[in-house]
Short mmCIF file of N, CA and C in Angstrom, two decimals:
data_model
loop_
_atom_site.label_atom_id
_atom_site.label_comp_id
_atom_site.label_asym_id
_atom_site.label_seq_id
_atom_site.Cartn_x
_atom_site.Cartn_y
_atom_site.Cartn_z
N HIS A 25 41.33 -63.30 38.34
CA HIS A 25 42.03 -62.55 39.37
C HIS A 25 42.68 -63.52 40.34
N LEU A 26 43.92 -63.25 40.68
CA LEU A 26 44.68 -64.12 41.58
C LEU A 26 44.82 -63.43 42.92
N SER A 27 44.53 -64.15 44.00
CA SER A 27 44.76 -63.59 45.32
C SER A 27 46.26 -63.43 45.50
N ASP A 28 46.67 -62.85 46.63
CA ASP A 28 48.09 -62.60 46.84
C ASP A 28 48.94 -63.87 46.87
N GLN A 29 48.34 -65.00 47.28
CA GLN A 29 49.10 -66.24 47.30
C GLN A 29 48.17 -67.44 47.24
N ILE A 30 48.56 -68.42 46.44
CA ILE A 30 47.86 -69.69 46.37
C ILE A 30 48.91 -70.77 46.64
N ALA A 31 48.63 -71.63 47.62
CA ALA A 31 49.60 -72.66 47.97
C ALA A 31 48.94 -74.04 47.90
N THR A 32 49.70 -75.02 47.42
CA THR A 32 49.29 -76.40 47.44
C THR A 32 50.46 -77.20 48.02
N ILE A 33 50.30 -78.49 48.10
CA ILE A 33 51.39 -79.32 48.59
C ILE A 33 52.60 -79.23 47.67
N LYS A 34 52.36 -79.16 46.37
CA LYS A 34 53.45 -79.18 45.40
C LYS A 34 53.96 -77.80 44.97
N SER A 35 53.19 -76.72 45.24
CA SER A 35 53.58 -75.43 44.70
C SER A 35 53.04 -74.27 45.52
N VAL A 36 53.67 -73.09 45.31
CA VAL A 36 53.19 -71.83 45.85
C VAL A 36 53.23 -70.82 44.71
N VAL A 37 52.12 -70.13 44.47
CA VAL A 37 52.07 -69.07 43.46
C VAL A 37 51.68 -67.80 44.18
N LYS A 38 52.48 -66.74 43.98
CA LYS A 38 52.20 -65.48 44.64
C LYS A 38 52.59 -64.31 43.75
N LYS A 39 52.04 -63.16 44.06
CA LYS A 39 52.36 -61.92 43.36
C LYS A 39 53.58 -61.30 44.05
N VAL A 40 54.57 -60.89 43.24
CA VAL A 40 55.78 -60.26 43.79
C VAL A 40 56.03 -58.93 43.09
N THR A 41 56.70 -58.02 43.78
CA THR A 41 57.09 -56.73 43.22
C THR A 41 58.39 -56.89 42.45
N VAL A 42 58.47 -56.22 41.30
CA VAL A 42 59.64 -56.32 40.42
C VAL A 42 60.16 -54.90 40.17
N GLU A 43 61.47 -54.75 40.11
CA GLU A 43 62.08 -53.46 39.81
C GLU A 43 62.92 -53.55 38.54
N GLY A 44 63.04 -52.42 37.85
CA GLY A 44 63.90 -52.34 36.68
C GLY A 44 63.34 -52.97 35.42
N GLN A 45 62.04 -53.23 35.40
CA GLN A 45 61.39 -53.82 34.22
C GLN A 45 60.23 -52.93 33.80
N PRO A 46 59.68 -53.11 32.62
CA PRO A 46 58.55 -52.29 32.17
C PRO A 46 57.22 -52.69 32.82
N PHE A 47 57.25 -53.47 33.87
CA PHE A 47 56.08 -53.87 34.64
C PHE A 47 56.51 -53.86 36.11
N SER A 48 55.56 -53.68 37.02
CA SER A 48 55.91 -53.51 38.43
C SER A 48 55.70 -54.76 39.29
N ASP A 49 54.93 -55.72 38.77
CA ASP A 49 54.73 -56.94 39.54
C ASP A 49 54.68 -58.15 38.61
N ALA A 50 54.90 -59.30 39.20
CA ALA A 50 54.94 -60.56 38.45
C ALA A 50 54.32 -61.65 39.30
N LEU A 51 53.96 -62.74 38.65
CA LEU A 51 53.56 -63.95 39.36
C LEU A 51 54.81 -64.79 39.57
N GLU A 52 54.99 -65.27 40.77
CA GLU A 52 56.11 -66.14 41.09
C GLU A 52 55.56 -67.51 41.45
N ALA A 53 56.01 -68.52 40.75
CA ALA A 53 55.57 -69.89 40.99
C ALA A 53 56.76 -70.71 41.48
N THR A 54 56.63 -71.22 42.69
CA THR A 54 57.66 -72.09 43.26
C THR A 54 57.13 -73.52 43.25
N ILE A 55 57.81 -74.37 42.51
CA ILE A 55 57.44 -75.78 42.42
C ILE A 55 58.31 -76.51 43.44
N LYS A 56 57.68 -77.13 44.43
CA LYS A 56 58.40 -77.73 45.55
C LYS A 56 58.70 -79.21 45.35
N GLU A 57 57.87 -79.89 44.56
CA GLU A 57 58.04 -81.32 44.35
C GLU A 57 57.87 -81.65 42.87
N PRO A 58 58.60 -82.66 42.36
CA PRO A 58 58.40 -83.06 40.97
C PRO A 58 56.96 -83.53 40.74
N SER A 59 56.49 -83.37 39.52
CA SER A 59 55.14 -83.80 39.15
C SER A 59 55.21 -84.90 38.11
N ASN A 60 54.12 -85.62 37.96
CA ASN A 60 54.06 -86.68 36.96
C ASN A 60 53.81 -86.15 35.56
N SER A 61 53.29 -84.93 35.44
CA SER A 61 53.03 -84.34 34.13
C SER A 61 53.11 -82.83 34.22
N GLU A 62 53.38 -82.19 33.10
CA GLU A 62 53.51 -80.73 33.09
C GLU A 62 52.21 -80.03 33.41
N TRP A 63 51.06 -80.68 33.23
CA TRP A 63 49.78 -80.04 33.51
C TRP A 63 49.31 -80.24 34.95
N THR A 64 50.11 -80.91 35.78
CA THR A 64 49.74 -81.09 37.18
C THR A 64 49.66 -79.76 37.92
N VAL A 65 50.57 -78.82 37.61
CA VAL A 65 50.56 -77.48 38.18
C VAL A 65 50.44 -76.49 37.04
N GLN A 66 49.41 -75.63 37.10
CA GLN A 66 49.16 -74.68 36.03
C GLN A 66 48.65 -73.35 36.59
N ILE A 67 49.01 -72.27 35.92
CA ILE A 67 48.37 -70.98 36.14
C ILE A 67 47.51 -70.75 34.91
N LEU A 68 46.23 -70.45 35.09
CA LEU A 68 45.39 -70.25 33.91
C LEU A 68 44.45 -69.08 34.07
N ALA A 69 44.07 -68.52 32.94
CA ALA A 69 43.10 -67.43 32.87
C ALA A 69 42.21 -67.68 31.66
N SER A 70 40.91 -67.49 31.85
CA SER A 70 39.95 -67.69 30.76
C SER A 70 39.89 -66.46 29.86
N ASN A 71 39.48 -66.68 28.60
CA ASN A 71 39.32 -65.55 27.68
C ASN A 71 38.14 -64.70 28.14
N ALA A 72 38.35 -63.38 28.15
CA ALA A 72 37.31 -62.44 28.59
C ALA A 72 36.47 -61.93 27.43
N THR A 73 36.99 -62.05 26.22
CA THR A 73 36.30 -61.57 25.03
C THR A 73 36.18 -62.70 24.01
N PRO A 74 35.26 -62.59 23.06
CA PRO A 74 35.12 -63.65 22.05
C PRO A 74 36.38 -63.77 21.17
N VAL A 75 36.64 -64.99 20.74
CA VAL A 75 37.72 -65.29 19.80
C VAL A 75 37.08 -66.09 18.68
N GLU A 76 37.34 -65.68 17.43
CA GLU A 76 36.79 -66.38 16.27
C GLU A 76 37.85 -67.30 15.66
N LYS A 77 37.40 -68.43 15.11
CA LYS A 77 38.32 -69.34 14.42
C LYS A 77 39.07 -68.56 13.35
N GLY A 78 40.38 -68.73 13.30
CA GLY A 78 41.21 -68.05 12.32
C GLY A 78 41.75 -66.71 12.79
N ASP A 79 41.32 -66.22 13.97
CA ASP A 79 41.86 -64.96 14.49
C ASP A 79 43.35 -65.11 14.76
N VAL A 80 44.11 -64.06 14.49
CA VAL A 80 45.54 -64.02 14.78
C VAL A 80 45.71 -63.46 16.19
N LEU A 81 46.32 -64.25 17.06
CA LEU A 81 46.55 -63.84 18.44
C LEU A 81 48.04 -63.73 18.70
N PHE A 82 48.38 -62.86 19.65
CA PHE A 82 49.78 -62.58 19.94
C PHE A 82 49.95 -62.41 21.44
N ALA A 83 50.75 -63.28 22.04
CA ALA A 83 51.05 -63.20 23.47
C ALA A 83 52.49 -62.73 23.64
N SER A 84 52.69 -61.81 24.56
CA SER A 84 54.05 -61.38 24.91
C SER A 84 54.14 -61.33 26.43
N PHE A 85 55.28 -61.74 26.95
CA PHE A 85 55.49 -61.73 28.39
C PHE A 85 56.98 -61.84 28.67
N TYR A 86 57.34 -61.56 29.90
CA TYR A 86 58.71 -61.69 30.36
C TYR A 86 58.77 -62.87 31.31
N VAL A 87 59.91 -63.56 31.33
CA VAL A 87 60.08 -64.71 32.20
C VAL A 87 61.52 -64.76 32.70
N ARG A 88 61.67 -65.22 33.93
CA ARG A 88 62.99 -65.52 34.47
C ARG A 88 62.83 -66.57 35.57
N ALA A 89 63.94 -67.21 35.90
CA ALA A 89 63.95 -68.19 36.98
C ALA A 89 64.74 -67.61 38.15
N THR A 90 64.21 -67.76 39.35
CA THR A 90 64.96 -67.34 40.54
C THR A 90 65.51 -68.55 41.30
N ALA A 91 65.06 -69.73 40.95
CA ALA A 91 65.63 -70.98 41.46
C ALA A 91 65.60 -71.98 40.30
N LEU A 92 66.77 -72.45 39.90
CA LEU A 92 66.90 -73.32 38.74
C LEU A 92 66.83 -74.79 39.15
N ARG A 93 66.51 -75.62 38.16
CA ARG A 93 66.56 -77.07 38.36
C ARG A 93 68.02 -77.52 38.37
N GLU A 94 68.24 -78.78 38.61
CA GLU A 94 69.61 -79.31 38.65
C GLU A 94 70.36 -79.12 37.34
N ASP A 95 69.64 -79.06 36.20
CA ASP A 95 70.31 -78.89 34.90
C ASP A 95 70.64 -77.43 34.60
N GLY A 96 70.36 -76.51 35.53
CA GLY A 96 70.71 -75.10 35.33
C GLY A 96 69.66 -74.29 34.59
N THR A 97 68.49 -74.84 34.35
CA THR A 97 67.42 -74.12 33.67
C THR A 97 66.13 -74.24 34.48
N ALA A 98 65.12 -73.56 34.02
CA ALA A 98 63.76 -73.74 34.51
C ALA A 98 62.89 -73.83 33.27
N GLU A 99 61.71 -74.39 33.41
CA GLU A 99 60.89 -74.66 32.23
C GLU A 99 59.44 -74.27 32.48
N THR A 100 58.78 -73.80 31.44
CA THR A 100 57.35 -73.60 31.45
C THR A 100 56.82 -73.85 30.05
N GLN A 101 55.52 -73.84 29.92
CA GLN A 101 54.89 -74.00 28.61
C GLN A 101 53.69 -73.07 28.57
N PHE A 102 53.62 -72.25 27.52
CA PHE A 102 52.46 -71.39 27.29
C PHE A 102 51.49 -72.15 26.39
N VAL A 103 50.22 -72.21 26.79
CA VAL A 103 49.21 -72.96 26.04
C VAL A 103 47.96 -72.09 25.91
N PHE A 104 47.33 -72.13 24.75
CA PHE A 104 46.00 -71.56 24.56
C PHE A 104 45.12 -72.69 24.06
N GLU A 105 44.05 -73.00 24.81
CA GLU A 105 43.26 -74.19 24.49
C GLU A 105 41.79 -74.01 24.86
N LYS A 106 40.99 -74.90 24.32
CA LYS A 106 39.58 -75.01 24.71
C LYS A 106 39.54 -75.36 26.19
N ALA A 107 38.60 -74.76 26.94
CA ALA A 107 38.56 -74.91 28.39
C ALA A 107 37.98 -76.22 28.88
N VAL A 108 37.41 -77.03 27.99
CA VAL A 108 36.83 -78.33 28.38
C VAL A 108 37.31 -79.40 27.40
N ALA A 109 37.13 -80.65 27.78
CA ALA A 109 37.53 -81.76 26.91
C ALA A 109 36.90 -81.58 25.54
N PRO A 110 37.67 -81.79 24.49
CA PRO A 110 38.97 -82.46 24.41
C PRO A 110 40.18 -81.52 24.55
N TYR A 111 39.99 -80.30 25.08
CA TYR A 111 41.09 -79.36 25.32
C TYR A 111 41.91 -79.10 24.05
N THR A 112 41.22 -78.83 22.96
CA THR A 112 41.86 -78.57 21.67
C THR A 112 42.78 -77.36 21.80
N LYS A 113 44.03 -77.53 21.38
CA LYS A 113 45.03 -76.47 21.52
C LYS A 113 45.19 -75.65 20.25
N SER A 114 45.29 -74.33 20.44
CA SER A 114 45.67 -73.46 19.33
C SER A 114 47.18 -73.28 19.31
N VAL A 115 47.82 -73.36 20.49
CA VAL A 115 49.28 -73.28 20.58
C VAL A 115 49.75 -73.95 21.86
N MET A 116 50.92 -74.60 21.75
CA MET A 116 51.67 -75.12 22.91
C MET A 116 53.10 -74.69 22.66
N HIS A 117 53.60 -73.82 23.52
CA HIS A 117 54.93 -73.24 23.32
C HIS A 117 55.79 -73.48 24.55
N SER A 118 56.73 -74.42 24.46
CA SER A 118 57.64 -74.72 25.57
C SER A 118 58.82 -73.77 25.55
N LEU A 119 59.29 -73.40 26.74
CA LEU A 119 60.47 -72.54 26.79
C LEU A 119 61.25 -72.78 28.07
N ALA A 120 62.54 -72.53 27.98
CA ALA A 120 63.45 -72.62 29.12
C ALA A 120 63.78 -71.20 29.58
N ALA A 121 64.01 -71.05 30.88
CA ALA A 121 64.36 -69.75 31.44
C ALA A 121 65.63 -69.87 32.26
N THR A 122 66.35 -68.77 32.35
CA THR A 122 67.53 -68.67 33.22
C THR A 122 67.26 -67.55 34.22
N GLY A 123 68.29 -67.09 34.91
CA GLY A 123 68.12 -66.06 35.93
C GLY A 123 67.89 -64.66 35.39
N ASP A 124 68.04 -64.47 34.08
CA ASP A 124 67.85 -63.14 33.48
C ASP A 124 66.46 -63.01 32.88
N TRP A 125 65.86 -61.83 33.07
CA TRP A 125 64.58 -61.56 32.41
C TRP A 125 64.76 -61.60 30.91
N ARG A 126 63.83 -62.18 30.22
CA ARG A 126 63.81 -62.10 28.76
C ARG A 126 62.37 -62.04 28.28
N LYS A 127 62.18 -61.36 27.17
CA LYS A 127 60.85 -61.21 26.61
C LYS A 127 60.58 -62.34 25.64
N VAL A 128 59.37 -62.89 25.73
CA VAL A 128 58.95 -64.01 24.89
C VAL A 128 57.77 -63.55 24.05
N TYR A 129 57.80 -63.89 22.76
CA TYR A 129 56.71 -63.59 21.83
C TYR A 129 56.15 -64.89 21.28
N VAL A 130 54.83 -65.07 21.41
CA VAL A 130 54.18 -66.27 20.89
C VAL A 130 53.03 -65.82 19.99
N ARG A 131 53.14 -66.13 18.71
CA ARG A 131 52.08 -65.79 17.75
C ARG A 131 51.37 -67.08 17.35
N PHE A 132 50.04 -66.99 17.18
CA PHE A 132 49.30 -68.19 16.82
C PHE A 132 47.94 -67.82 16.25
N VAL A 133 47.29 -68.80 15.63
CA VAL A 133 45.97 -68.64 15.04
C VAL A 133 44.99 -69.47 15.85
N ALA A 134 43.84 -68.89 16.19
CA ALA A 134 42.82 -69.61 16.95
C ALA A 134 42.30 -70.78 16.12
N GLY A 135 42.33 -71.96 16.71
CA GLY A 135 41.90 -73.16 16.02
C GLY A 135 40.39 -73.31 15.91
N GLN A 136 39.66 -72.59 16.74
CA GLN A 136 38.20 -72.61 16.69
C GLN A 136 37.67 -71.34 17.35
N SER A 137 36.37 -71.15 17.31
CA SER A 137 35.74 -69.98 17.91
C SER A 137 35.43 -70.25 19.38
N TYR A 138 35.55 -69.20 20.21
CA TYR A 138 35.29 -69.31 21.64
C TYR A 138 34.50 -68.10 22.12
N ALA A 139 33.40 -68.35 22.81
CA ALA A 139 32.71 -67.28 23.52
C ALA A 139 33.53 -66.98 24.78
N PRO A 140 33.30 -65.85 25.44
CA PRO A 140 34.04 -65.58 26.68
C PRO A 140 33.95 -66.75 27.66
N GLY A 141 35.09 -67.14 28.20
CA GLY A 141 35.16 -68.23 29.17
C GLY A 141 35.30 -69.62 28.57
N GLU A 142 35.22 -69.75 27.26
CA GLU A 142 35.30 -71.08 26.63
C GLU A 142 36.72 -71.53 26.29
N ALA A 143 37.70 -70.64 26.46
CA ALA A 143 39.11 -71.00 26.23
C ALA A 143 39.92 -70.48 27.41
N HIS A 144 41.11 -71.03 27.55
CA HIS A 144 41.99 -70.43 28.54
C HIS A 144 43.44 -70.47 28.10
N MET A 145 44.16 -69.50 28.67
CA MET A 145 45.59 -69.37 28.48
C MET A 145 46.23 -69.97 29.72
N ILE A 146 47.27 -70.75 29.52
CA ILE A 146 47.88 -71.49 30.63
C ILE A 146 49.39 -71.32 30.60
N PHE A 147 49.97 -71.25 31.79
CA PHE A 147 51.40 -71.49 31.96
C PHE A 147 51.50 -72.80 32.73
N ARG A 148 52.05 -73.81 32.08
CA ARG A 148 52.23 -75.12 32.72
C ARG A 148 53.51 -75.10 33.55
N LEU A 149 53.42 -75.69 34.74
CA LEU A 149 54.53 -75.63 35.70
C LEU A 149 54.81 -76.96 36.37
N GLY A 150 54.25 -78.04 35.88
CA GLY A 150 54.41 -79.34 36.53
C GLY A 150 55.72 -80.01 36.16
N TYR A 151 56.81 -79.40 36.55
CA TYR A 151 58.14 -79.92 36.23
C TYR A 151 58.89 -80.19 37.53
N ASP A 152 60.19 -80.41 37.45
CA ASP A 152 61.00 -80.59 38.65
C ASP A 152 61.04 -79.28 39.44
N PRO A 153 61.45 -79.33 40.72
CA PRO A 153 61.47 -78.11 41.54
C PRO A 153 62.24 -76.97 40.87
N GLU A 154 61.60 -75.80 40.88
CA GLU A 154 62.13 -74.58 40.27
C GLU A 154 61.26 -73.43 40.74
N THR A 155 61.75 -72.21 40.54
CA THR A 155 60.94 -71.02 40.80
C THR A 155 61.02 -70.12 39.59
N LEU A 156 59.86 -69.80 39.03
CA LEU A 156 59.75 -68.94 37.85
C LEU A 156 58.99 -67.68 38.20
N GLN A 157 59.35 -66.58 37.53
CA GLN A 157 58.57 -65.35 37.60
C GLN A 157 58.13 -65.00 36.19
N ILE A 158 56.85 -64.62 36.06
CA ILE A 158 56.27 -64.25 34.77
C ILE A 158 55.60 -62.89 34.95
N GLY A 159 55.96 -61.94 34.10
CA GLY A 159 55.39 -60.60 34.22
C GLY A 159 55.16 -59.96 32.87
N GLY A 160 54.46 -58.83 32.89
CA GLY A 160 54.23 -58.07 31.67
C GLY A 160 53.41 -58.81 30.64
N LEU A 161 52.56 -59.71 31.06
CA LEU A 161 51.78 -60.52 30.12
C LEU A 161 50.75 -59.68 29.38
N LYS A 162 50.73 -59.86 28.08
CA LYS A 162 49.74 -59.21 27.23
C LYS A 162 49.33 -60.19 26.14
N VAL A 163 48.04 -60.37 25.95
CA VAL A 163 47.53 -61.21 24.86
C VAL A 163 46.63 -60.33 24.01
N GLU A 164 46.96 -60.23 22.71
CA GLU A 164 46.22 -59.37 21.79
C GLU A 164 45.56 -60.22 20.71
N ASN A 165 44.34 -59.83 20.33
CA ASN A 165 43.63 -60.49 19.25
C ASN A 165 43.54 -59.51 18.09
N PHE A 166 44.22 -59.82 16.99
CA PHE A 166 44.21 -58.97 15.80
C PHE A 166 43.13 -59.39 14.81
N GLY A 167 42.30 -60.35 15.20
CA GLY A 167 41.25 -60.81 14.30
C GLY A 167 41.87 -61.36 13.02
N LYS A 168 41.27 -61.00 11.91
CA LYS A 168 41.79 -61.44 10.61
C LYS A 168 42.39 -60.26 9.85
N LYS A 169 42.71 -59.19 10.57
CA LYS A 169 43.24 -57.96 9.96
C LYS A 169 44.74 -57.98 9.75
N LEU A 170 45.42 -58.96 10.31
CA LEU A 170 46.88 -58.98 10.29
C LEU A 170 47.37 -60.38 9.95
N ALA A 171 48.40 -60.47 9.14
CA ALA A 171 48.99 -61.78 8.81
C ALA A 171 49.89 -62.22 9.96
N LEU A 172 49.83 -63.48 10.30
CA LEU A 172 50.63 -64.04 11.39
C LEU A 172 52.11 -63.73 11.21
N ALA A 173 52.60 -63.82 9.98
CA ALA A 173 54.03 -63.67 9.69
C ALA A 173 54.58 -62.28 10.00
N VAL A 174 53.75 -61.27 10.12
CA VAL A 174 54.28 -59.92 10.39
C VAL A 174 54.56 -59.70 11.87
N LEU A 175 54.10 -60.59 12.72
CA LEU A 175 54.33 -60.45 14.17
C LEU A 175 55.67 -61.06 14.55
N PRO A 176 56.35 -60.46 15.52
CA PRO A 176 57.62 -61.05 15.97
C PRO A 176 57.38 -62.37 16.69
N THR A 177 58.42 -63.19 16.76
CA THR A 177 58.30 -64.46 17.46
C THR A 177 59.65 -64.85 18.04
N THR A 178 59.63 -65.54 19.15
CA THR A 178 60.83 -66.16 19.71
C THR A 178 60.70 -67.68 19.66
N GLN A 179 59.71 -68.18 18.96
CA GLN A 179 59.42 -69.61 18.98
C GLN A 179 60.58 -70.47 18.46
N GLY A 180 61.25 -70.10 17.39
CA GLY A 180 62.39 -70.86 16.89
C GLY A 180 63.53 -70.88 17.89
N ARG A 181 63.84 -69.73 18.44
CA ARG A 181 64.90 -69.60 19.43
C ARG A 181 64.57 -70.42 20.68
N ASP A 182 63.31 -70.40 21.10
CA ASP A 182 62.91 -71.11 22.31
C ASP A 182 63.03 -72.62 22.15
N ARG A 183 62.84 -73.13 20.93
CA ARG A 183 63.01 -74.57 20.71
C ARG A 183 64.47 -74.99 20.86
N LEU A 184 65.41 -74.13 20.46
CA LEU A 184 66.84 -74.44 20.54
C LEU A 184 67.43 -74.18 21.91
N ARG A 185 66.83 -73.29 22.67
CA ARG A 185 67.43 -72.80 23.92
C ARG A 185 67.80 -73.90 24.92
N PRO A 186 66.95 -74.88 25.22
CA PRO A 186 67.34 -75.90 26.21
C PRO A 186 68.60 -76.66 25.81
N ILE A 187 68.77 -76.94 24.54
CA ILE A 187 69.95 -77.66 24.05
C ILE A 187 71.19 -76.81 24.20
N LEU A 188 71.12 -75.55 23.77
CA LEU A 188 72.26 -74.66 23.85
C LEU A 188 72.67 -74.37 25.29
N LEU A 189 71.69 -74.23 26.19
CA LEU A 189 72.00 -73.95 27.59
C LEU A 189 72.77 -75.10 28.24
N GLN A 190 72.56 -76.32 27.79
CA GLN A 190 73.31 -77.46 28.32
C GLN A 190 74.80 -77.32 28.03
N PHE A 191 75.14 -76.57 26.98
CA PHE A 191 76.54 -76.37 26.61
C PHE A 191 77.04 -74.99 26.99
N GLY A 192 76.29 -74.30 27.86
CA GLY A 192 76.71 -72.98 28.32
C GLY A 192 76.52 -71.89 27.29
N LEU A 193 75.70 -72.11 26.28
CA LEU A 193 75.45 -71.14 25.22
C LEU A 193 74.03 -70.62 25.34
N ASP A 194 73.72 -69.55 24.63
CA ASP A 194 72.36 -69.03 24.58
C ASP A 194 71.97 -68.85 23.12
N ALA A 195 70.68 -68.74 22.86
CA ALA A 195 70.20 -68.65 21.48
C ALA A 195 69.93 -67.21 21.08
N VAL A 196 70.58 -66.25 21.69
CA VAL A 196 70.38 -64.86 21.35
C VAL A 196 70.74 -64.64 19.88
N GLY A 197 69.88 -63.97 19.18
CA GLY A 197 70.11 -63.69 17.77
C GLY A 197 69.57 -64.73 16.82
N ILE A 198 69.06 -65.83 17.35
CA ILE A 198 68.46 -66.86 16.51
C ILE A 198 66.96 -66.64 16.52
N GLY A 199 66.31 -66.48 15.37
CA GLY A 199 64.88 -66.18 15.32
C GLY A 199 64.01 -67.37 15.20
#
């Protein structure tokens, strides 16, 4: 659970009201100073239910930037990992955002088993100054009942997006 606002020297994270979307509020993260690493500033939540090795998980969320970096984009990374060293990752998904809301789909397989609280989902924010909003977050565990390939994904498009945005293009329609 996140209080209404958390502030540090480098960042401010707060809950904001959103209109015209399928969700009514979002987390807004304002990064005020550059960081030495992307994990310097993070929003994280621990798993509330057990996850078994090989489970198919699916995260979906909306993201937009309300203040862009000098290159005209904003950046975050979605991570699902073990909550203690060696922080074994099941997924690391980098993505760029612009001023428009867009839905992101991240599908992945759990790399190991986790009791409640032994893993966490993270949005990494330790980048150059920017402001991001993230809303409508949902993480589903399909166990071993569903093949990973049947779930939608934006992962291919998200890998190309930063390059295309530098040329004033977007990766819409690329899967």
